[in-house]
GROMACS .gro file of C-alpha atoms in nm:
model
  471
    1MET     CA    1   0.000   0.000   0.000
    2THR     CA    2   0.122   0.348  -0.090
    3LYS     CA    3   0.108   0.594   0.200
    4ILE     CA    4   0.037   0.955   0.105
    5LEU     CA    5   0.036   1.239   0.356
    6LEU     CA    6  -0.160   1.544   0.241
    7MET     CA    7  -0.108   1.886   0.399
    8ASN     CA    8  -0.269   2.222   0.329
    9ILE     CA    9  -0.042   2.526   0.346
   10PRO     CA   10  -0.179   2.802   0.577
   11SER     CA   11  -0.283   3.095   0.360
   12GLY     CA   12  -0.315   3.363   0.626
   13PRO     CA   13  -0.240   3.448   0.988
   14TYR     CA   14  -0.559   3.278   1.112
   15PRO     CA   15  -0.725   2.945   1.025
   16THR     CA   16  -0.981   2.967   0.748
   17ASP     CA   17  -1.339   2.849   0.790
   18TYR     CA   18  -1.357   2.753   0.423
   19PRO     CA   19  -1.339   2.371   0.400
   20PRO     CA   20  -1.039   2.196   0.234
   21VAL     CA   21  -1.225   2.107  -0.085
   22GLY     CA   22  -0.904   2.043  -0.283
   23ILE     CA   23  -0.785   1.786  -0.030
   24SER     CA   24  -1.123   1.613  -0.035
   25ARG     CA   25  -1.125   1.596  -0.415
   26VAL     CA   26  -0.773   1.451  -0.428
   27ILE     CA   27  -0.849   1.174  -0.177
   28GLU     CA   28  -1.168   1.080  -0.360
   29GLY     CA   29  -1.032   1.139  -0.709
   30VAL     CA   30  -0.714   0.931  -0.706
   31ASP     CA   31  -0.758   0.599  -0.885
   32PRO     CA   32  -0.864   0.344  -0.617
   33LYS     CA   33  -0.676   0.071  -0.805
   34LEU     CA   34  -0.352   0.235  -0.689
   35ASN     CA   35  -0.428   0.114  -0.333
   36CYS     CA   36  -0.333   0.436  -0.155
   37ASP     CA   37  -0.367   0.510   0.215
   38PHE     CA   38  -0.425   0.882   0.266
   39TYR     CA   39  -0.378   1.086   0.581
   40PHE     CA   40  -0.470   1.455   0.590
   41TYR     CA   41  -0.281   1.679   0.832
   42ASP     CA   42  -0.473   2.007   0.852
   43LEU     CA   43  -0.185   2.254   0.891
   44ASP     CA   44  -0.411   2.553   0.841
   45TYR     CA   45  -0.637   2.459   1.132
   46PHE     CA   46  -0.392   2.300   1.378
   47ARG     CA   47  -0.099   2.539   1.305
   48PRO     CA   48   0.165   2.287   1.424
   49SER     CA   49   0.534   2.364   1.467
   50PHE     CA   50   0.782   2.217   1.219
   51GLU     CA   51   0.887   1.970   1.488
   52GLU     CA   52   0.526   1.857   1.530
   53ILE     CA   53   0.503   1.813   1.153
   54LYS     CA   54   0.823   1.610   1.165
   55ASP     CA   55   0.671   1.384   1.433
   56LYS     CA   56   0.357   1.333   1.226
   57ILE     CA   57   0.562   1.235   0.920
   58GLN     CA   58   0.764   0.987   1.128
   59GLU     CA   59   0.443   0.840   1.267
   60PHE     CA   60   0.272   0.794   0.928
   61ASN     CA   61   0.589   0.720   0.729
   62PRO     CA   62   0.460   0.819   0.383
   63GLN     CA   63   0.629   0.760   0.050
   64ILE     CA   64   0.470   1.080  -0.088
   65ILE     CA   65   0.382   1.411   0.074
   66GLY     CA   66   0.129   1.617  -0.117
   67PHE     CA   67   0.095   1.990  -0.049
   68SER     CA   68  -0.222   2.181  -0.130
   69ALA     CA   69  -0.130   2.549  -0.169
   70ILE     CA   70  -0.392   2.802  -0.270
   71LEU     CA   71  -0.224   3.141  -0.247
   72THR     CA   72   0.124   3.240  -0.364
   73PRO     CA   73   0.177   3.471  -0.061
   74ALA     CA   74   0.221   3.150   0.143
   75TYR     CA   75   0.530   3.060  -0.062
   76ALA     CA   76   0.774   3.163   0.214
   77TYR     CA   77   0.615   2.913   0.453
   78LEU     CA   78   0.611   2.639   0.189
   79LYS     CA   79   0.979   2.690   0.111
   80LYS     CA   80   1.087   2.659   0.473
   81LEU     CA   81   0.868   2.353   0.528
   82SER     CA   82   0.986   2.180   0.209
   83ILE     CA   83   1.351   2.226   0.303
   84HIS     CA   84   1.284   2.109   0.660
   85ILE     CA   85   1.118   1.792   0.533
   86LYS     CA   86   1.394   1.717   0.284
   87GLU     CA   87   1.658   1.753   0.555
   88ASN     CA   88   1.479   1.502   0.779
   89PHE     CA   89   1.318   1.276   0.517
   90PRO     CA   90   1.542   1.288   0.210
   91ASN     CA   91   1.374   0.992   0.038
   92THR     CA   92   1.016   1.115   0.072
   93ILE     CA   93   0.880   1.253  -0.256
   94GLN     CA   94   0.725   1.601  -0.241
   95VAL     CA   95   0.441   1.703  -0.475
   96LEU     CA   96   0.261   2.039  -0.486
   97GLY     CA   97  -0.085   2.110  -0.623
   98GLY     CA   98  -0.314   2.412  -0.618
   99GLU     CA   99  -0.297   2.767  -0.751
  100MET     CA  100   0.056   2.819  -0.618
  101ALA     CA  101   0.179   2.593  -0.898
  102VAL     CA  102   0.163   2.905  -1.117
  103ILE     CA  103   0.513   2.982  -0.980
  104SER     CA  104   0.632   2.623  -1.031
  105ASN     CA  105   0.960   2.746  -1.185
  106ILE     CA  106   1.052   2.920  -0.858
  107ILE     CA  107   0.919   2.636  -0.643
  108LEU     CA  108   1.122   2.371  -0.823
  109LEU     CA  109   1.443   2.574  -0.829
  110LYS     CA  110   1.427   2.722  -0.479
  111THR     CA  111   1.255   2.457  -0.264
  112LYS     CA  112   1.293   2.078  -0.240
  113MET     CA  113   0.973   2.004  -0.426
  114ASP     CA  114   1.003   1.718  -0.677
  115PHE     CA  115   0.687   1.778  -0.882
  116CYS     CA  116   0.419   2.043  -0.930
  117VAL     CA  117   0.075   1.943  -1.056
  118THR     CA  118  -0.120   2.206  -1.251
  119GLY     CA  119  -0.493   2.242  -1.302
  120GLU     CA  120  -0.733   1.980  -1.165
  121SER     CA  121  -0.480   1.752  -1.005
  122GLU     CA  122  -0.657   1.418  -0.957
  123PRO     CA  123  -0.595   1.249  -1.297
  124THR     CA  124  -0.237   1.377  -1.322
  125PHE     CA  125  -0.163   1.284  -0.961
  126SER     CA  126  -0.298   0.933  -1.023
  127MET     CA  127  -0.067   0.884  -1.321
  128LEU     CA  128   0.227   1.020  -1.123
  129ILE     CA  129   0.159   0.782  -0.832
  130ALA     CA  130   0.137   0.487  -1.072
  131LYS     CA  131   0.471   0.577  -1.228
  132LEU     CA  132   0.636   0.626  -0.888
  133GLN     CA  133   0.505   0.287  -0.777
  134GLN     CA  134   0.666   0.128  -1.084
  135ASP     CA  135   0.996   0.298  -0.995
  136ASN     CA  136   0.973   0.189  -0.630
  137PHE     CA  137   0.953   0.558  -0.531
  138GLU     CA  138   1.301   0.635  -0.659
  139ILE     CA  139   1.328   0.923  -0.905
  140LYS     CA  140   1.605   0.801  -1.132
  141ASN     CA  141   1.530   0.951  -1.472
  142ASN     CA  142   1.294   1.247  -1.504
  143GLU     CA  143   1.266   1.184  -1.880
  144THR     CA  144   1.022   0.904  -1.798
  145TYR     CA  145   0.768   1.153  -1.657
  146LYS     CA  146   0.743   1.360  -1.974
  147ASP     CA  147   0.437   1.169  -2.098
  148ILE     CA  148   0.225   1.266  -1.794
  149ASN     CA  149   0.040   1.585  -1.888
  150GLY     CA  150  -0.013   1.843  -1.617
  151LEU     CA  151   0.327   1.802  -1.449
  152VAL     CA  152   0.614   2.042  -1.396
  153PHE     CA  153   0.954   1.910  -1.282
  154LEU     CA  154   1.323   1.974  -1.331
  155LEU     CA  155   1.475   1.827  -1.644
  156ASN     CA  156   1.849   1.882  -1.667
  157GLY     CA  157   1.814   2.150  -1.402
  158ILE     CA  158   1.549   2.344  -1.595
  159PRO     CA  159   1.173   2.346  -1.512
  160HIS     CA  160   0.989   2.136  -1.771
  161PHE     CA  161   0.613   2.158  -1.827
  162THR     CA  162   0.455   1.852  -1.988
  163GLY     CA  163   0.152   2.037  -2.124
  164TYR     CA  164  -0.201   2.081  -1.997
  165ALA     CA  165  -0.395   1.772  -1.896
  166ASP     CA  166  -0.732   1.701  -2.056
  167GLU     CA  167  -0.990   1.803  -1.794
  168SER     CA  168  -1.299   1.789  -2.013
  169SER     CA  169  -1.425   1.459  -1.871
  170ASN     CA  170  -1.350   1.532  -1.505
  171ALA     CA  171  -1.659   1.517  -1.285
  172LEU     CA  172  -1.669   1.805  -1.038
  173LYS     CA  173  -1.678   1.661  -0.688
  174GLN     CA  174  -1.839   1.829  -0.391
  175MET     CA  175  -1.677   1.860  -0.050
  176ASN     CA  176  -1.686   1.525   0.135
  177TYR     CA  177  -1.741   1.641   0.492
  178GLU     CA  178  -1.764   1.289   0.629
  179LEU     CA  179  -1.424   1.202   0.485
  180ILE     CA  180  -1.254   1.516   0.613
  181SER     CA  181  -1.410   1.479   0.960
  182LYS     CA  182  -1.186   1.175   1.013
  183HIS     CA  183  -0.880   1.400   0.999
  184THR     CA  184  -0.974   1.742   1.138
  185ASN     CA  185  -1.231   1.939   1.337
  186LEU     CA  186  -1.553   1.948   1.137
  187GLU     CA  187  -1.692   2.226   1.357
  188GLN     CA  188  -1.440   2.464   1.198
  189TYR     CA  189  -1.587   2.405   0.853
  190MET     CA  190  -1.956   2.358   0.946
  191GLN     CA  191  -2.019   2.638   1.191
  192LYS     CA  192  -2.350   2.734   1.348
  193ILE     CA  193  -2.542   3.008   1.169
  194ASP     CA  194  -2.575   3.214   1.487
  195GLY     CA  195  -2.214   3.141   1.587
  196GLN     CA  196  -1.888   3.319   1.509
  197PHE     CA  197  -1.897   3.287   1.130
  198TYR     CA  198  -2.120   3.590   1.076
  199ARG     CA  199  -2.035   3.757   1.406
  200ASN     CA  200  -1.679   3.790   1.277
  201ARG     CA  201  -1.799   3.947   0.952
  202ILE     CA  202  -2.083   4.177   1.053
  203ASN     CA  203  -2.055   4.447   1.317
  204LYS     CA  204  -2.227   4.378   1.647
  205TYR     CA  205  -2.477   4.659   1.605
  206GLU     CA  206  -2.623   4.506   1.288
  207ILE     CA  207  -2.594   4.132   1.349
  208ASP     CA  208  -2.939   4.093   1.507
  209ASN     CA  209  -3.096   4.272   1.212
  210PHE     CA  210  -2.916   4.033   0.978
  211PHE     CA  211  -3.025   3.723   1.171
  212SER     CA  212  -3.386   3.843   1.146
  213SER     CA  213  -3.375   3.771   0.772
  214PHE     CA  214  -3.338   3.396   0.839
  215TYR     CA  215  -3.612   3.142   0.896
  216SER     CA  216  -3.610   3.130   1.276
  217ASP     CA  217  -3.585   2.751   1.284
  218ASN     CA  218  -3.257   2.767   1.092
  219LEU     CA  219  -3.058   2.994   1.322
  220SER     CA  220  -2.933   2.712   1.547
  221LYS     CA  221  -2.844   2.494   1.249
  222ARG     CA  222  -2.519   2.461   1.056
  223ILE     CA  223  -2.366   2.622   0.748
  224ALA     CA  224  -2.250   2.407   0.455
  225ASN     CA  225  -2.034   2.524   0.164
  226ILE     CA  226  -2.119   2.369  -0.171
  227CYS     CA  227  -2.068   2.443  -0.541
  228ALA     CA  228  -2.318   2.455  -0.825
  229SER     CA  229  -2.049   2.546  -1.078
  230LYS     CA  230  -1.677   2.594  -1.125
  231GLY     CA  231  -1.485   2.867  -1.304
  232CYS     CA  232  -1.575   3.216  -1.416
  233VAL     CA  233  -1.678   3.381  -1.739
  234GLY     CA  234  -1.463   3.686  -1.653
  235LYS     CA  235  -1.091   3.747  -1.709
  236CYS     CA  236  -1.012   4.025  -1.463
  237THR     CA  237  -0.657   4.158  -1.474
  238PHE     CA  238  -0.603   4.104  -1.100
  239CYS     CA  239  -0.734   3.745  -1.084
  240HIS     CA  240  -0.563   3.413  -1.156
  241ARG     CA  241  -0.705   3.065  -1.205
  242PHE     CA  242  -0.576   2.746  -1.365
  243PHE     CA  243  -0.925   2.627  -1.448
  244LYS     CA  244  -1.033   2.770  -1.781
  245GLY     CA  245  -1.394   2.829  -1.872
  246TYR     CA  246  -1.714   2.769  -1.678
  247LYS     CA  247  -1.860   2.433  -1.582
  248VAL     CA  248  -2.206   2.378  -1.432
  249ILE     CA  249  -2.291   2.079  -1.212
  250ASN     CA  250  -2.615   1.896  -1.291
  251PRO     CA  251  -2.870   2.066  -1.062
  252GLU     CA  252  -3.019   1.727  -0.968
  253GLU     CA  253  -2.678   1.623  -0.834
  254VAL     CA  254  -2.655   1.949  -0.637
  255ILE     CA  255  -3.000   1.893  -0.487
  256ASN     CA  256  -2.923   1.532  -0.394
  257TYR     CA  257  -2.601   1.645  -0.227
  258ILE     CA  258  -2.787   1.908  -0.023
  259GLU     CA  259  -3.044   1.646   0.082
  260ASP     CA  260  -2.764   1.425   0.207
  261LEU     CA  261  -2.606   1.712   0.403
  262ILE     CA  262  -2.938   1.798   0.568
  263LYS     CA  263  -2.987   1.441   0.688
  264LYS     CA  264  -2.634   1.406   0.825
  265TYR     CA  265  -2.550   1.750   0.959
  266ASN     CA  266  -2.868   1.951   1.034
  267ILE     CA  267  -2.797   2.219   0.775
  268GLY     CA  268  -2.989   2.548   0.774
  269LEU     CA  269  -2.776   2.762   0.541
  270ILE     CA  270  -2.626   2.668   0.206
  271GLN     CA  271  -2.335   2.883   0.093
  272PHE     CA  272  -2.260   2.865  -0.278
  273ALA     CA  273  -1.882   2.904  -0.253
  274GLU     CA  274  -1.801   2.952  -0.619
  275GLU     CA  275  -1.682   3.234  -0.841
  276ASN     CA  276  -1.983   3.268  -1.066
  277PHE     CA  277  -2.314   3.159  -0.914
  278GLY     CA  278  -2.625   3.206  -1.125
  279SER     CA  279  -2.476   3.249  -1.471
  280ASN     CA  280  -2.664   2.942  -1.595
  281SER     CA  281  -3.023   3.057  -1.537
  282LYS     CA  282  -3.193   2.722  -1.604
  283ALA     CA  283  -2.977   2.525  -1.363
  284THR     CA  284  -2.999   2.803  -1.102
  285TYR     CA  285  -3.380   2.813  -1.126
  286LYS     CA  286  -3.411   2.444  -1.037
  287ILE     CA  287  -3.181   2.478  -0.736
  288VAL     CA  288  -3.350   2.795  -0.607
  289LYS     CA  289  -3.694   2.635  -0.645
  290TYR     CA  290  -3.579   2.341  -0.433
  291LEU     CA  291  -3.429   2.568  -0.164
  292LYS     CA  292  -3.759   2.755  -0.137
  293GLU     CA  293  -3.955   2.434  -0.096
  294LYS     CA  294  -3.718   2.311   0.175
  295LYS     CA  295  -3.723   2.647   0.360
  296LEU     CA  296  -3.344   2.658   0.355
  297ASN     CA  297  -3.162   2.986   0.380
  298TRP     CA  298  -2.878   3.038   0.136
  299ALA     CA  299  -2.605   3.276   0.028
  300ALA     CA  300  -2.407   3.331  -0.291
  301GLY     CA  301  -2.043   3.429  -0.244
  302ALA     CA  302  -1.989   3.563  -0.596
  303VAL     CA  303  -2.244   3.673  -0.855
  304ARG     CA  304  -2.183   3.884  -1.164
  305VAL     CA  305  -2.380   4.209  -1.165
  306SER     CA  306  -2.463   4.151  -1.530
  307THR     CA  307  -2.644   3.830  -1.434
  308VAL     CA  308  -2.915   3.969  -1.209
  309SER     CA  309  -3.251   4.131  -1.276
  310GLU     CA  310  -3.525   4.253  -1.042
  311ASP     CA  311  -3.736   3.944  -1.104
  312MET     CA  312  -3.438   3.724  -1.020
  313ILE     CA  313  -3.346   3.907  -0.697
  314LYS     CA  314  -3.710   3.910  -0.586
  315ALA     CA  315  -3.739   3.537  -0.649
  316TRP     CA  316  -3.410   3.469  -0.469
  317LYS     CA  317  -3.524   3.668  -0.165
  318GLU     CA  318  -3.853   3.476  -0.155
  319SER     CA  319  -3.658   3.150  -0.169
  320GLY     CA  320  -3.457   3.226   0.147
  321CYS     CA  321  -3.152   3.412   0.013
  322VAL     CA  322  -2.987   3.620   0.286
  323GLN     CA  323  -2.659   3.730   0.125
  324ILE     CA  324  -2.520   3.800  -0.223
  325ASN     CA  325  -2.172   3.933  -0.295
  326PHE     CA  326  -2.085   4.094  -0.626
  327GLY     CA  327  -1.747   4.171  -0.777
  328ILE     CA  328  -1.807   4.545  -0.765
  329GLU     CA  329  -1.435   4.644  -0.744
  330SER     CA  330  -1.495   5.005  -0.857
  331CYS     CA  331  -1.771   5.243  -0.957
  332SER     CA  332  -1.555   5.430  -1.208
  333GLN     CA  333  -1.610   5.307  -1.562
  334LYS     CA  334  -1.251   5.389  -1.650
  335MET     CA  335  -1.126   5.155  -1.375
  336LEU     CA  336  -1.373   4.878  -1.459
  337ASP     CA  337  -1.248   4.885  -1.817
  338ILE     CA  338  -0.882   4.874  -1.708
  339MET     CA  339  -0.964   4.575  -1.486
  340GLU     CA  340  -1.138   4.412  -1.785
  341LYS     CA  341  -1.445   4.347  -1.572
  342TYR     CA  342  -1.679   4.366  -1.872
  343THR     CA  343  -1.938   4.527  -1.647
  344THR     CA  344  -2.067   4.881  -1.620
  345VAL     CA  345  -2.114   5.125  -1.334
  346GLU     CA  346  -2.485   5.118  -1.410
  347GLU     CA  347  -2.494   4.741  -1.365
  348ASN     CA  348  -2.304   4.771  -1.036
  349LEU     CA  349  -2.542   5.032  -0.900
  350ASN     CA  350  -2.852   4.850  -1.019
  351ALA     CA  351  -2.743   4.528  -0.848
  352LEU     CA  352  -2.681   4.710  -0.518
  353LYS     CA  353  -3.014   4.896  -0.543
  354LEU     CA  354  -3.197   4.565  -0.582
  355LEU     CA  355  -3.031   4.415  -0.274
  356ASN     CA  356  -3.126   4.721  -0.072
  357LYS     CA  357  -3.482   4.710  -0.201
  358TYR     CA  358  -3.532   4.343  -0.112
  359GLY     CA  359  -3.329   4.342   0.209
  360ILE     CA  360  -3.041   4.111   0.112
  361PHE     CA  361  -2.708   4.155   0.289
  362THR     CA  362  -2.395   4.223   0.084
  363ILE     CA  363  -2.028   4.299   0.132
  364ILE     CA  364  -1.925   4.565  -0.119
  365GLY     CA  365  -1.575   4.466  -0.228
  366LEU     CA  366  -1.354   4.736  -0.378
  367VAL     CA  367  -1.004   4.721  -0.527
  368ILE     CA  368  -0.820   5.053  -0.533
  369GLY     CA  369  -0.482   5.158  -0.665
  370VAL     CA  370  -0.506   4.970  -0.994
  371PRO     CA  371  -0.286   5.125  -1.267
  372GLY     CA  372  -0.474   5.431  -1.388
  373GLU     CA  373  -0.641   5.512  -1.055
  374THR     CA  374  -0.665   5.885  -0.982
  375VAL     CA  375  -0.830   6.116  -0.732
  376GLN     CA  376  -1.106   6.160  -0.990
  377THR     CA  377  -1.177   5.784  -1.021
  378ILE     CA  378  -1.187   5.752  -0.641
  379GLU     CA  379  -1.434   6.041  -0.629
  380GLU     CA  380  -1.645   5.874  -0.899
  381THR     CA  381  -1.661   5.555  -0.695
  382VAL     CA  382  -1.763   5.740  -0.379
  383LYS     CA  383  -2.021   5.956  -0.558
  384ASN     CA  384  -2.181   5.664  -0.743
  385LEU     CA  385  -2.194   5.433  -0.442
  386SER     CA  386  -2.332   5.709  -0.221
  387ALA     CA  387  -2.626   5.736  -0.458
  388VAL     CA  388  -2.737   5.378  -0.387
  389ILE     CA  389  -2.669   5.366  -0.012
  390PRO     CA  390  -2.950   5.572   0.142
  391GLU     CA  391  -2.898   5.765   0.464
  392ASP     CA  392  -3.183   5.577   0.630
  393ILE     CA  393  -3.070   5.231   0.518
  394ASN     CA  394  -3.232   4.976   0.748
  395MET     CA  395  -3.031   4.668   0.660
  396PRO     CA  396  -2.675   4.564   0.738
  397TYR     CA  397  -2.405   4.604   0.476
  398GLU     CA  398  -2.028   4.598   0.490
  399ILE     CA  399  -1.751   4.741   0.273
  400CYS     CA  400  -1.420   4.565   0.214
  401ILE     CA  401  -1.148   4.779   0.053
  402ASN     CA  402  -0.821   4.626  -0.066
  403TRP     CA  403  -0.520   4.773  -0.241
  404PHE     CA  404  -0.439   4.621  -0.578
  405GLN     CA  405  -0.188   4.337  -0.546
  406ALA     CA  406   0.035   4.210  -0.826
  407VAL     CA  407  -0.024   3.837  -0.784
  408PRO     CA  408   0.167   3.579  -0.993
  409GLY     CA  409  -0.031   3.448  -1.286
  410THR     CA  410  -0.221   3.772  -1.343
  411GLN     CA  411  -0.188   4.047  -1.602
  412GLY     CA  412  -0.122   4.288  -1.317
  413TYR     CA  413   0.181   4.085  -1.210
  414GLU     CA  414   0.328   4.081  -1.560
  415TYR     CA  415   0.271   4.457  -1.586
  416ALA     CA  416   0.457   4.509  -1.257
  417ARG     CA  417   0.750   4.310  -1.394
  418ARG     CA  418   0.747   4.501  -1.721
  419ILE     CA  419   0.771   4.841  -1.552
  420GLY     CA  420   1.040   4.727  -1.310
  421PHE     CA  421   0.844   4.700  -0.984
  422ILE     CA  422   0.943   4.332  -0.971
  423GLY     CA  423   1.294   4.235  -1.075
  424ASN     CA  424   1.356   4.008  -1.374
  425SER     CA  425   1.600   3.772  -1.206
  426LEU     CA  426   1.480   3.458  -1.031
  427GLU     CA  427   1.617   3.584  -0.700
  428GLU     CA  428   1.441   3.921  -0.730
  429GLU     CA  429   1.111   3.760  -0.825
  430GLU     CA  430   1.138   3.514  -0.537
  431LYS     CA  431   1.218   3.797  -0.295
  432TYR     CA  432   0.903   3.981  -0.401
  433ILE     CA  433   0.688   3.669  -0.351
  434GLU     CA  434   0.848   3.589  -0.015
  435ASP     CA  435   0.771   3.941   0.103
  436LEU     CA  436   0.400   3.876   0.036
  437TYR     CA  437   0.389   3.628   0.325
  438ASN     CA  438   0.102   3.713   0.564
  439VAL     CA  439   0.058   4.048   0.389
  440ASP     CA  440  -0.287   4.200   0.420
  441ALA     CA  441  -0.411   4.353   0.095
  442ASN     CA  442  -0.586   4.631   0.285
  443ASP     CA  443  -0.254   4.756   0.426
  444ILE     CA  444  -0.097   5.025   0.207
  445ARG     CA  445   0.251   4.954   0.347
  446HIS     CA  446   0.280   4.656   0.113
  447TYR     CA  447   0.123   4.822  -0.191
  448LEU     CA  448   0.329   4.866  -0.509
  449ASN     CA  449   0.235   5.218  -0.607
  450PHE     CA  450   0.093   5.203  -0.960
  451THR     CA  451  -0.046   5.558  -0.948
  452ASP     CA  452   0.112   5.887  -1.052
  453TYR     CA  453   0.100   6.013  -0.692
  454ASP     CA  454   0.339   5.963  -0.403
  455LYS     CA  455   0.220   5.692  -0.167
  456GLU     CA  456   0.176   5.952   0.108
  457GLU     CA  457  -0.071   6.136  -0.116
  458ILE     CA  458  -0.299   5.833  -0.164
  459ALA     CA  459  -0.277   5.684   0.185
  460TYR     CA  460  -0.609   5.845   0.279
  461TRP     CA  461  -0.807   5.690  -0.009
  462LYS     CA  462  -0.915   5.377   0.175
  463GLU     CA  463  -1.027   5.560   0.490
  464TYR     CA  464  -1.191   5.833   0.283
  465ILE     CA  465  -1.407   5.584   0.092
  466PHE     CA  466  -1.494   5.396   0.408
  467PHE     CA  467  -1.602   5.697   0.610
  468GLU     CA  468  -1.793   5.854   0.321
  469LEU     CA  469  -1.995   5.536   0.269
  470ILE     CA  470  -2.027   5.402   0.624
  471SER     CA  471  -2.047   5.705   0.851
   0.00000   0.00000   0.00000
């Protein structure tokens, strides 16, 4: 039996409450014929020391360690951990999957990682495991891995990409909570509706008003994150994803999955934790109709403003919807065009007006400091948003304002390299990425200034927007 230890790399200073979907999909998606024994060590939740990780590896004694890494700012942690593991377990093979594989060239040259898996990792990972089994887990000749699409590894000291794997036939798996509960604390990922999940996100003066929008019987029940789709129809300049296109899950499968969750875990709120909920109107209609019949509350973490209409928002409210987040980003048309949002200020404002009219909570997310941002575009955003947030608003809303970050794999990152904000050498690029570790995007101290102003001149922008719209 092949022993595989899976670990998720912490992506921030505090444990996330978003479930480890990638880990779940890998464990379920690897070919069962390979006879693998998986153990998941939830680094993000437990936050163990390197010595504790060393003890866990000694206890499980895996042939392969698989890292799930979502965000490139966690690279500094990954590098230290990879080197620590190699020093103590030189024969254990290290494999990385997740969005961080976008910097696979740096990872392979600067850490002790043996392979990076790109895109949806399950089929590629299965083929890699099979090949490693044949080689008795000894990497003798990297040439023999060239026929496995979706891999990146060193070939003659140079990162070699084998080409994209065919993902067209991959079934999109939901989070397997039962499976993950064997390895970590399920309460972290299925919190109570009236518990800390929303209390940490909504100010204490508005939380009771927000809870009043729920069916009263649901408040003591749990929250479950699910997906009705994967991918996004947008190509924003600040966003990166390996998955190309937009894939919708059969709504009957989504409904059956929700039914199973209700029976096992007493669910009262469904959170659609995807990038593009609602873009397929027919599939969405069937799911929303079911949620209404079941008297389940629900929330959508990301909806395009161009998707919604008044009839849709009204129907969603009547079906138990309590929260919708849009990718607003800016209310200056100039900035929306630069971001390649393919939305308009009018669409942004209309979407927010509808949520206010029907009493649905939202977090207005803004990105400021994108190349081209000026005092005038900030004023446009404030003026336009002020027009749709009435003085006597009687529902909770929040505003989240982040400075633009040049993240690897995005157009913004390549622009920062082109204009010299990020050095061209491997060492300079790595230094920039290492400095992103535990950086908060709402802190201007870490912002690469893409504007024509001195940083001191724009430092007030974030607070100005916040106080104009909140106070």
